[in-house]
mmCIF file with all atom_site columns, C-alpha atoms in Angstrom:
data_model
loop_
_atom_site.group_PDB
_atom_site.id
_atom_site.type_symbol
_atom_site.label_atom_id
_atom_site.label_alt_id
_atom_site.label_comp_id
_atom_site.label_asym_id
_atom_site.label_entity_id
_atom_site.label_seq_id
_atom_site.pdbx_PDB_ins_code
_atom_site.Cartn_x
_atom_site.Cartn_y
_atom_site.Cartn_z
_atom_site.occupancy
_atom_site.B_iso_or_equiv
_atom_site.pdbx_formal_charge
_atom_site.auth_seq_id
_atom_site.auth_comp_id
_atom_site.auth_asym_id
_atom_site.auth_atom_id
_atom_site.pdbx_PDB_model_num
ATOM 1   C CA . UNK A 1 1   ? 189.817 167.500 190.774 1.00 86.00 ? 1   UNK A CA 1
ATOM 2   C CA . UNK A 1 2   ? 191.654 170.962 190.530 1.00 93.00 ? 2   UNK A CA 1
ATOM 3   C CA . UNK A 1 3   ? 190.856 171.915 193.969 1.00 95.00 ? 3   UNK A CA 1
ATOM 4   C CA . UNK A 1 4   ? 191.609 168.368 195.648 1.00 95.00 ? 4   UNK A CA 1
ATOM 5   C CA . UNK A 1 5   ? 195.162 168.767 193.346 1.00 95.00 ? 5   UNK A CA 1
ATOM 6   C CA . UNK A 1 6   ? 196.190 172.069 194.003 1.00 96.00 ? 6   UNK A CA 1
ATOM 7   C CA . UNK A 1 7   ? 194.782 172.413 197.355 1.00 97.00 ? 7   UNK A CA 1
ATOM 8   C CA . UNK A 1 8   ? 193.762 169.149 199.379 1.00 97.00 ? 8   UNK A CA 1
ATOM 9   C CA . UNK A 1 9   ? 193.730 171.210 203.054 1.00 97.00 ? 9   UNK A CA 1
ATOM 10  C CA . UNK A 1 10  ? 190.558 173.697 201.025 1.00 97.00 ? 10  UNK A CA 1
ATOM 11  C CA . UNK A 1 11  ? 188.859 170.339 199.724 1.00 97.00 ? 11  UNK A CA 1
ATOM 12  C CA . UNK A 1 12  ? 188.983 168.879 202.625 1.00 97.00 ? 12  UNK A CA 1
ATOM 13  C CA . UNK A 1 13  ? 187.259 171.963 204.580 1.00 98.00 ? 13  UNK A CA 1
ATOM 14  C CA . UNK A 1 14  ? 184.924 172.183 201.654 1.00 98.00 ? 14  UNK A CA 1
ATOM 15  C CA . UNK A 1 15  ? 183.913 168.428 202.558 1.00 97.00 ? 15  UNK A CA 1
ATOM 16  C CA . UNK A 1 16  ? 183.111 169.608 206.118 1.00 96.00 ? 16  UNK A CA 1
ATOM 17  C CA . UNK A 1 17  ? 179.298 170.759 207.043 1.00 95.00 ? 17  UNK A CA 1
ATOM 18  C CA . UNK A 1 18  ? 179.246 174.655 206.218 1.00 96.00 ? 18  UNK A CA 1
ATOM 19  C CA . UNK A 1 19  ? 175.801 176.810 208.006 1.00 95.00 ? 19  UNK A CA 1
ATOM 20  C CA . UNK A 1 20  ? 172.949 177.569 204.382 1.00 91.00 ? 20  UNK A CA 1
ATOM 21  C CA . UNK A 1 21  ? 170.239 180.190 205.092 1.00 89.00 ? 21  UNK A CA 1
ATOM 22  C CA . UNK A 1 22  ? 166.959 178.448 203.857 1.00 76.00 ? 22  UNK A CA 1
ATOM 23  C CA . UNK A 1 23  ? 166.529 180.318 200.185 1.00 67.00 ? 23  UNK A CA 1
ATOM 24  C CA . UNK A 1 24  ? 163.751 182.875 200.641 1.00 57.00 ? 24  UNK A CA 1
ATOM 25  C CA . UNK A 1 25  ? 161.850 181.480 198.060 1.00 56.00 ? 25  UNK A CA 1
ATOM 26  C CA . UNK A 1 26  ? 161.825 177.851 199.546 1.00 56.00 ? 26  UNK A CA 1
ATOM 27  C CA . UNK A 1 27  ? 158.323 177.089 201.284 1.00 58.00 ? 27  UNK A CA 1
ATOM 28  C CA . UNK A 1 28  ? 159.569 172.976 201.091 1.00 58.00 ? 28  UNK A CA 1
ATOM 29  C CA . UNK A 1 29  ? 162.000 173.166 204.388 1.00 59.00 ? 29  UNK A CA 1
ATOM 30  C CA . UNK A 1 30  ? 160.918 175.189 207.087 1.00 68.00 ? 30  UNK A CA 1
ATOM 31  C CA . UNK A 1 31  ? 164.098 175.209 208.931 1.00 74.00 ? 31  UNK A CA 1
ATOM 32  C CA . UNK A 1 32  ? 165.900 178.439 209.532 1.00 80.00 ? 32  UNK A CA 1
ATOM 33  C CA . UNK A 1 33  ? 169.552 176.962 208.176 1.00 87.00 ? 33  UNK A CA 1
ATOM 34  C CA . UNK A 1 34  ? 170.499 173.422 207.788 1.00 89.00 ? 34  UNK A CA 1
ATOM 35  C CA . UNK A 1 35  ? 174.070 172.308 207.981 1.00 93.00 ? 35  UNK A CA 1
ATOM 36  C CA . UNK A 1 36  ? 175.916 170.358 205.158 1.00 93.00 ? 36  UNK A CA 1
ATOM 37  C CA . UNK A 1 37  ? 178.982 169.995 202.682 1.00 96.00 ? 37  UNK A CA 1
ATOM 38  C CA . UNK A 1 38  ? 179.789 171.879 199.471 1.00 96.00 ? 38  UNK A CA 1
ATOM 39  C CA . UNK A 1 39  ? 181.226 168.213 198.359 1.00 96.00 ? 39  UNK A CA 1
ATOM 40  C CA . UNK A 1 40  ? 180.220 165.528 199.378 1.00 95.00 ? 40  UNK A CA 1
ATOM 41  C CA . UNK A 1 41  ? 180.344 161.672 197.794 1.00 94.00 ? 41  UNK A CA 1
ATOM 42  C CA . UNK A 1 42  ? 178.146 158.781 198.627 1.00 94.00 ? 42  UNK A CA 1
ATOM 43  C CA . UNK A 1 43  ? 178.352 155.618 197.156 1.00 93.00 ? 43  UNK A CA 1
ATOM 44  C CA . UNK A 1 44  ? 181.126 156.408 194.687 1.00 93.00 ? 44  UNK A CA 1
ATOM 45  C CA . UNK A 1 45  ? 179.028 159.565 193.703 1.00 92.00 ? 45  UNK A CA 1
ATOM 46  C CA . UNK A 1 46  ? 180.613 163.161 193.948 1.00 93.00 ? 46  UNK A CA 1
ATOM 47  C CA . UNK A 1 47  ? 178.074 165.994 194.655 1.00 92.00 ? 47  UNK A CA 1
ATOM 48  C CA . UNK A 1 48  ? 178.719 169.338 194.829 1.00 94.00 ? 48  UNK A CA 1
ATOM 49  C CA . UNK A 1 49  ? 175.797 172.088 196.632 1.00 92.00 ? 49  UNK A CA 1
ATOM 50  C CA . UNK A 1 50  ? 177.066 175.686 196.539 1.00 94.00 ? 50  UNK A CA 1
ATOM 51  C CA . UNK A 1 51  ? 175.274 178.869 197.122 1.00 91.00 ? 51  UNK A CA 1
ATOM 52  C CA . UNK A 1 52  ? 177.682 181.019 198.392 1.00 94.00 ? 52  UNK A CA 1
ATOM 53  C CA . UNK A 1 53  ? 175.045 183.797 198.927 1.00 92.00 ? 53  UNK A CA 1
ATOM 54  C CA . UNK A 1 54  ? 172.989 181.068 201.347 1.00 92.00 ? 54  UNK A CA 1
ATOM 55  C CA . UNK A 1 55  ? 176.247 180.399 203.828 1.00 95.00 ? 55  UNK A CA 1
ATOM 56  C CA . UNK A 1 56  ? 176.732 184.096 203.932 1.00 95.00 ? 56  UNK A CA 1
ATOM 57  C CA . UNK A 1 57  ? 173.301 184.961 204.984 1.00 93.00 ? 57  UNK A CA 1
ATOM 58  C CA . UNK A 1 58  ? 173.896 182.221 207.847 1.00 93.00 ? 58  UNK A CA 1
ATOM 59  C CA . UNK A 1 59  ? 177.169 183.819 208.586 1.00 93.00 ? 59  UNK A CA 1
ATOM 60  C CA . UNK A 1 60  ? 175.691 187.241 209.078 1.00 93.00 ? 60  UNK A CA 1
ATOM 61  C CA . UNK A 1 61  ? 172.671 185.691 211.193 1.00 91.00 ? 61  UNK A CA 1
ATOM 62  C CA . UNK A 1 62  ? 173.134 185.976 214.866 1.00 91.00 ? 62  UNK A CA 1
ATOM 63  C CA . UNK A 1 63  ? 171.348 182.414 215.334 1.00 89.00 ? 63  UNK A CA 1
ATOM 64  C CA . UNK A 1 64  ? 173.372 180.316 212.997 1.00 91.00 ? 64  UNK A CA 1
ATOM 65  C CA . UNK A 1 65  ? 176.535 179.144 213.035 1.00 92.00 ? 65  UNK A CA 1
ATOM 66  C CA . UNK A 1 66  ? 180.052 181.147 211.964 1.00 93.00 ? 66  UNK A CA 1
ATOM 67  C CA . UNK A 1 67  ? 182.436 180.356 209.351 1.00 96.00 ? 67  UNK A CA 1
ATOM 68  C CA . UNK A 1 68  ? 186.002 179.869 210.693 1.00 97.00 ? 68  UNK A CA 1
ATOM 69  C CA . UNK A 1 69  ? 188.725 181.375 208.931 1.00 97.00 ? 69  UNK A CA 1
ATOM 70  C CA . UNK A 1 70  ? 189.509 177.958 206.651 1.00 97.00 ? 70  UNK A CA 1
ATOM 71  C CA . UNK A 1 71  ? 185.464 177.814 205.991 1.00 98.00 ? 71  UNK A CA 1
ATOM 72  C CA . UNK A 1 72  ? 186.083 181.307 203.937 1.00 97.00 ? 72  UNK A CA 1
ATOM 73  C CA . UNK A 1 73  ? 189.477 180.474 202.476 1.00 98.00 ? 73  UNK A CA 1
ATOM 74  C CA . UNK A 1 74  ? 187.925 177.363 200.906 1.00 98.00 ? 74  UNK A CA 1
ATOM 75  C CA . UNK A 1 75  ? 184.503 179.044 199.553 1.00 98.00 ? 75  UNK A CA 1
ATOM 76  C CA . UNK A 1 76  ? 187.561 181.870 198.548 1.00 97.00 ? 76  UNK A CA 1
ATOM 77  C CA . UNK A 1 77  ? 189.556 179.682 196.400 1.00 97.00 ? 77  UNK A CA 1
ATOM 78  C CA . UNK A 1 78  ? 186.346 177.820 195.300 1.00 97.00 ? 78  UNK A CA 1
ATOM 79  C CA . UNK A 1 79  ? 185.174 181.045 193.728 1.00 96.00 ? 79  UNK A CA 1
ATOM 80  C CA . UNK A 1 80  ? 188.876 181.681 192.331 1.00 96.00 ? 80  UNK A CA 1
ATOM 81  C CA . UNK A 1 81  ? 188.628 178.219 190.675 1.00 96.00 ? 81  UNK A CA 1
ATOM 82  C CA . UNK A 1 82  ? 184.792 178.627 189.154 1.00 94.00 ? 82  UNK A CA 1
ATOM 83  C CA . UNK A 1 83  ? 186.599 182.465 187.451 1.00 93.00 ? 83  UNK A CA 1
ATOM 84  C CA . UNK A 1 84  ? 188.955 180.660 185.643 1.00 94.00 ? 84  UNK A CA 1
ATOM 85  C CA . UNK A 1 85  ? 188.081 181.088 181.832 1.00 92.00 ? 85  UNK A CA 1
ATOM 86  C CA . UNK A 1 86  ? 188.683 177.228 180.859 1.00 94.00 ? 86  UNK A CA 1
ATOM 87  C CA . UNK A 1 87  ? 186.064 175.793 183.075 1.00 92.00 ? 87  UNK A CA 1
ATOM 88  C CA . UNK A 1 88  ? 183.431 177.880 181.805 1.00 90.00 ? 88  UNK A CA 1
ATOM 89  C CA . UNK A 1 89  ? 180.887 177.936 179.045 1.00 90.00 ? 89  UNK A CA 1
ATOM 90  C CA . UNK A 1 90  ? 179.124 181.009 178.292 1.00 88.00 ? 90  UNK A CA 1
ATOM 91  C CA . UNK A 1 91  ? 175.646 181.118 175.770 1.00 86.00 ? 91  UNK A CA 1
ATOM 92  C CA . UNK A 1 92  ? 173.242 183.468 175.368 1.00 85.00 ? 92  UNK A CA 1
ATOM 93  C CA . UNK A 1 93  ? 169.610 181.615 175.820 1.00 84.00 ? 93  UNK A CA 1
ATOM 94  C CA . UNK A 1 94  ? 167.379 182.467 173.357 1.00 84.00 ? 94  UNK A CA 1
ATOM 95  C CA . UNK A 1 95  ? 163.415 182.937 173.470 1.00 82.00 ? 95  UNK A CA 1
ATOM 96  C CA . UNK A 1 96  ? 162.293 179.514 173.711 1.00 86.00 ? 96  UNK A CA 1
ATOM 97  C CA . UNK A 1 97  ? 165.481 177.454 174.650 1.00 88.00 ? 97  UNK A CA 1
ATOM 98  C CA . UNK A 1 98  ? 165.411 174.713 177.629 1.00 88.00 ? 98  UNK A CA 1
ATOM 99  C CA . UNK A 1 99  ? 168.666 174.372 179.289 1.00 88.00 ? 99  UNK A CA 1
ATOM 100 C CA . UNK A 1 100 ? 168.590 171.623 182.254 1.00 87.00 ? 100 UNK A CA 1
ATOM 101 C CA . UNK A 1 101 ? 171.461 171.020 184.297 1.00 87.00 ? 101 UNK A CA 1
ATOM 102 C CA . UNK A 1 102 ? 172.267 168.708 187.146 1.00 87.00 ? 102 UNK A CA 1
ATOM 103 C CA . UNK A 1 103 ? 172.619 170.864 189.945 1.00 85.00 ? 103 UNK A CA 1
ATOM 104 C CA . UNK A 1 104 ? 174.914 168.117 191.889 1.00 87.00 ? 104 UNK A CA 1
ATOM 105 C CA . UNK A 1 105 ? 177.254 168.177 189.423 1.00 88.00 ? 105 UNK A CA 1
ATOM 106 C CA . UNK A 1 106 ? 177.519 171.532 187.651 1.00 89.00 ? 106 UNK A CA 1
ATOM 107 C CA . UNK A 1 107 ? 177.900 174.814 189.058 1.00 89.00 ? 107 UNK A CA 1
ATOM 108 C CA . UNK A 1 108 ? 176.289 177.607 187.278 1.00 87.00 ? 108 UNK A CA 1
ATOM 109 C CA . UNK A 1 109 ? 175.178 181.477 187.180 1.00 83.00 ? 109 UNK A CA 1
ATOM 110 C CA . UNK A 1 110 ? 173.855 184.070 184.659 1.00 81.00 ? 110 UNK A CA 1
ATOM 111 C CA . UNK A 1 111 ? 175.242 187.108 184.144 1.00 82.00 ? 111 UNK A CA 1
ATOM 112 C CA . UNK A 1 112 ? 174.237 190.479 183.926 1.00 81.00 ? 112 UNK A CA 1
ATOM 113 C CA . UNK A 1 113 ? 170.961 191.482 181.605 1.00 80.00 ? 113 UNK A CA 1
ATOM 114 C CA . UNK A 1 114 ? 169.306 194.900 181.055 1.00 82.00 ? 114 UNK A CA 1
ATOM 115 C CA . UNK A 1 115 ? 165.664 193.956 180.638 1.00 86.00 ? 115 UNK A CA 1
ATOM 116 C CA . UNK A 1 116 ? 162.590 195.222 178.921 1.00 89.00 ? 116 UNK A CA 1
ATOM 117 C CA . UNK A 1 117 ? 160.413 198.079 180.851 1.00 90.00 ? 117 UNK A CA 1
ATOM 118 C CA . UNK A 1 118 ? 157.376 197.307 178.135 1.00 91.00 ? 118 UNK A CA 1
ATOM 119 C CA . UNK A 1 119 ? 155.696 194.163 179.848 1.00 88.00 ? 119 UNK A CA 1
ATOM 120 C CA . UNK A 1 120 ? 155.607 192.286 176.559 1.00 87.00 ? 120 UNK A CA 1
ATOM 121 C CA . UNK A 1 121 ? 158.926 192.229 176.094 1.00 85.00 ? 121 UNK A CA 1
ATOM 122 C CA . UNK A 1 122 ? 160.055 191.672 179.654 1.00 87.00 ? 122 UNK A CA 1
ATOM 123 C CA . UNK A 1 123 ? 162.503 188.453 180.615 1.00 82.00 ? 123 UNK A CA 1
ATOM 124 C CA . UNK A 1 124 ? 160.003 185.736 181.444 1.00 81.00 ? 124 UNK A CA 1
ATOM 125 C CA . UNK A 1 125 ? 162.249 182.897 183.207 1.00 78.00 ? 125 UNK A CA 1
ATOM 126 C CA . UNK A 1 126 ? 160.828 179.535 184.200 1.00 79.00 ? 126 UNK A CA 1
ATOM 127 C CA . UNK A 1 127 ? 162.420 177.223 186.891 1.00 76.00 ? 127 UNK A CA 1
ATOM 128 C CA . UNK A 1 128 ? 161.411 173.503 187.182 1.00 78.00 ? 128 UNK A CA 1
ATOM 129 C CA . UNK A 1 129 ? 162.612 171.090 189.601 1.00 76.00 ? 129 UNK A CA 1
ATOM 130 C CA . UNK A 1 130 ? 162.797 167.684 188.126 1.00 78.00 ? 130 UNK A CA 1
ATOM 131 C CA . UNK A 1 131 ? 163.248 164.665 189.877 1.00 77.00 ? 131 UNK A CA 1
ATOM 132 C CA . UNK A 1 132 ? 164.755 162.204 188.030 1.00 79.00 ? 132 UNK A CA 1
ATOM 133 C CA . UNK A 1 133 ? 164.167 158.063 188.919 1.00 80.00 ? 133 UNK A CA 1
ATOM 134 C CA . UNK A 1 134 ? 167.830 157.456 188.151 1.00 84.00 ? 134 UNK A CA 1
ATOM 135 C CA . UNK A 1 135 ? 169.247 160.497 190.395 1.00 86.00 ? 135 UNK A CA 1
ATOM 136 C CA . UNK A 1 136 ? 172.229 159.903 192.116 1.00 87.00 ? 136 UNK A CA 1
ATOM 137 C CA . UNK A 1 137 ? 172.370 159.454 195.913 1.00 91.00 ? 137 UNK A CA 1
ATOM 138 C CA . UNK A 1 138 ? 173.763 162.032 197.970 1.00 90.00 ? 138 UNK A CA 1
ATOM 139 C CA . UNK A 1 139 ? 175.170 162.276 201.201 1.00 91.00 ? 139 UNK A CA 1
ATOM 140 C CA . UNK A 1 140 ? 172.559 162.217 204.621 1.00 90.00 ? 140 UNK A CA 1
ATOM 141 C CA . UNK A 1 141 ? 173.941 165.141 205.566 1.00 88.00 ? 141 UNK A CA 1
ATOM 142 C CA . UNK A 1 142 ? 171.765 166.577 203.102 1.00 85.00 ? 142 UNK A CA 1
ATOM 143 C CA . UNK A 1 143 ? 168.283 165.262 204.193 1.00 84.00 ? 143 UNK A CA 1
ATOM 144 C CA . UNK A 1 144 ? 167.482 168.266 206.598 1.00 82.00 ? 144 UNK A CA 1
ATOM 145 C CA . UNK A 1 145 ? 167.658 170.137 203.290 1.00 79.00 ? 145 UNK A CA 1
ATOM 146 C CA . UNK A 1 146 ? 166.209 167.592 200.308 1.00 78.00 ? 146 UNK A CA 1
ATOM 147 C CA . UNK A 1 147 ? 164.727 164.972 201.883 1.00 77.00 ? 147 UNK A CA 1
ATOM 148 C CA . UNK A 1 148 ? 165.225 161.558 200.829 1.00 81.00 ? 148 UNK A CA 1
ATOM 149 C CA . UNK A 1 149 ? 168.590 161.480 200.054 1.00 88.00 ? 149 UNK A CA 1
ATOM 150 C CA . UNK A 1 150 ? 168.875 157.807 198.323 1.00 87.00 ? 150 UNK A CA 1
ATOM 151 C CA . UNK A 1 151 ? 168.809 157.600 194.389 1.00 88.00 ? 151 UNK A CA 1
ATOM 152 C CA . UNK A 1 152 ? 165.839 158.230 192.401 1.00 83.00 ? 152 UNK A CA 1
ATOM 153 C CA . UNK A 1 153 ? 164.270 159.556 195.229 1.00 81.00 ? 153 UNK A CA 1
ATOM 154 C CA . UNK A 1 154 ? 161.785 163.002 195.170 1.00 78.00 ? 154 UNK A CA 1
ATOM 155 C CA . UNK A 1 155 ? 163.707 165.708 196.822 1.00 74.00 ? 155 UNK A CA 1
ATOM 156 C CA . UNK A 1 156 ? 163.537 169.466 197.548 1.00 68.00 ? 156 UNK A CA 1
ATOM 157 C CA . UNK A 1 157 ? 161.988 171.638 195.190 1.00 61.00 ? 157 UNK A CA 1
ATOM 158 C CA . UNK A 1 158 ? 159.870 174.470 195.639 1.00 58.00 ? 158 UNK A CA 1
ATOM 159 C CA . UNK A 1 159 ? 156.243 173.978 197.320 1.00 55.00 ? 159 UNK A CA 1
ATOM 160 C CA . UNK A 1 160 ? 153.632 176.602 195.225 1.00 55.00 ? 160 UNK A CA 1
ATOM 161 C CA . UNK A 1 161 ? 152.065 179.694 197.289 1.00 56.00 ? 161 UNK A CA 1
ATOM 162 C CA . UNK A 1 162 ? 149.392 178.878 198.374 1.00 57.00 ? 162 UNK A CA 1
#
């Protein structure tokens, strides 16, 4: 709502298809880079997808699309918008806390930790993907990417090494 109110022209370019790197760590999509929206809505749904470090990688590869010059003012001012102190929380996570999110819905990063060198005292972070049966639908653009994109559909994840 703050970027569609202060700047409409930047939500509207961040509602246009924007070049992602596939994530190293992703062995589910195959693709090189997929194409879609940092916001989207489907269905009277809003969903926002936004790894800025995934459209830069594409921007910097030779073989996938450029950003244009509105492309980085938008992701600019999107980043502005996420530094502002009122639309953030901030908690330390404690040994043995679950946190789960909705990743269409919620932005979110850690910050900075010094860790452990002693092995039994190192950070030990787990990542599940769930897929919940009453998940929202997202826009097709983003079935290259996920999948299925209708509601309480599987989609994405990780695949294990095999």
């Amino acid at each position: 709502k703050i970027i569609k109110s202060e700047r409409p022209d930047l939500y509207n370019v961040l509602r246009q298809n924007f070049p992602y790197k596939r994530h190293v760590v992703d062995r589910g999509n195959q693709k090189p880079f997929v194409m879609q929206p940092i916001f989207s809505e489907c269905k009277g749904y809003f969903a926002c997808s936004y790894l800025r470090v995934l459209i830069e990688r594409a921007d910097q590869d030779e073989n996938c699309p450029s950003l244009n010059s509105a492309q980085r003012k938008a992701i600019d001012f999107l980043d502005e918008i996420c530094e502002r102190s009122e639309l953030q929380l901030r908690f330390p996570m404690k040994r043995g806390e679950i946190l789960l999110l909705n990743n269409w819905i919620l932005l979110h990063r850690r910050t900075a930790f010094e860790d452990f060198s002693d092995p039994d005292h190192k950070r030990h972070l787990l990542r599940v993907w769930l897929s919940m049966p009453n998940s929202r639908p997202i826009d097709p653009s983003f079935a290259e990417n996920f999948g299925s994109t209708e509601a309480g559909s599987v989609r994405g994840g990780m695949m294990p090494k095999k």
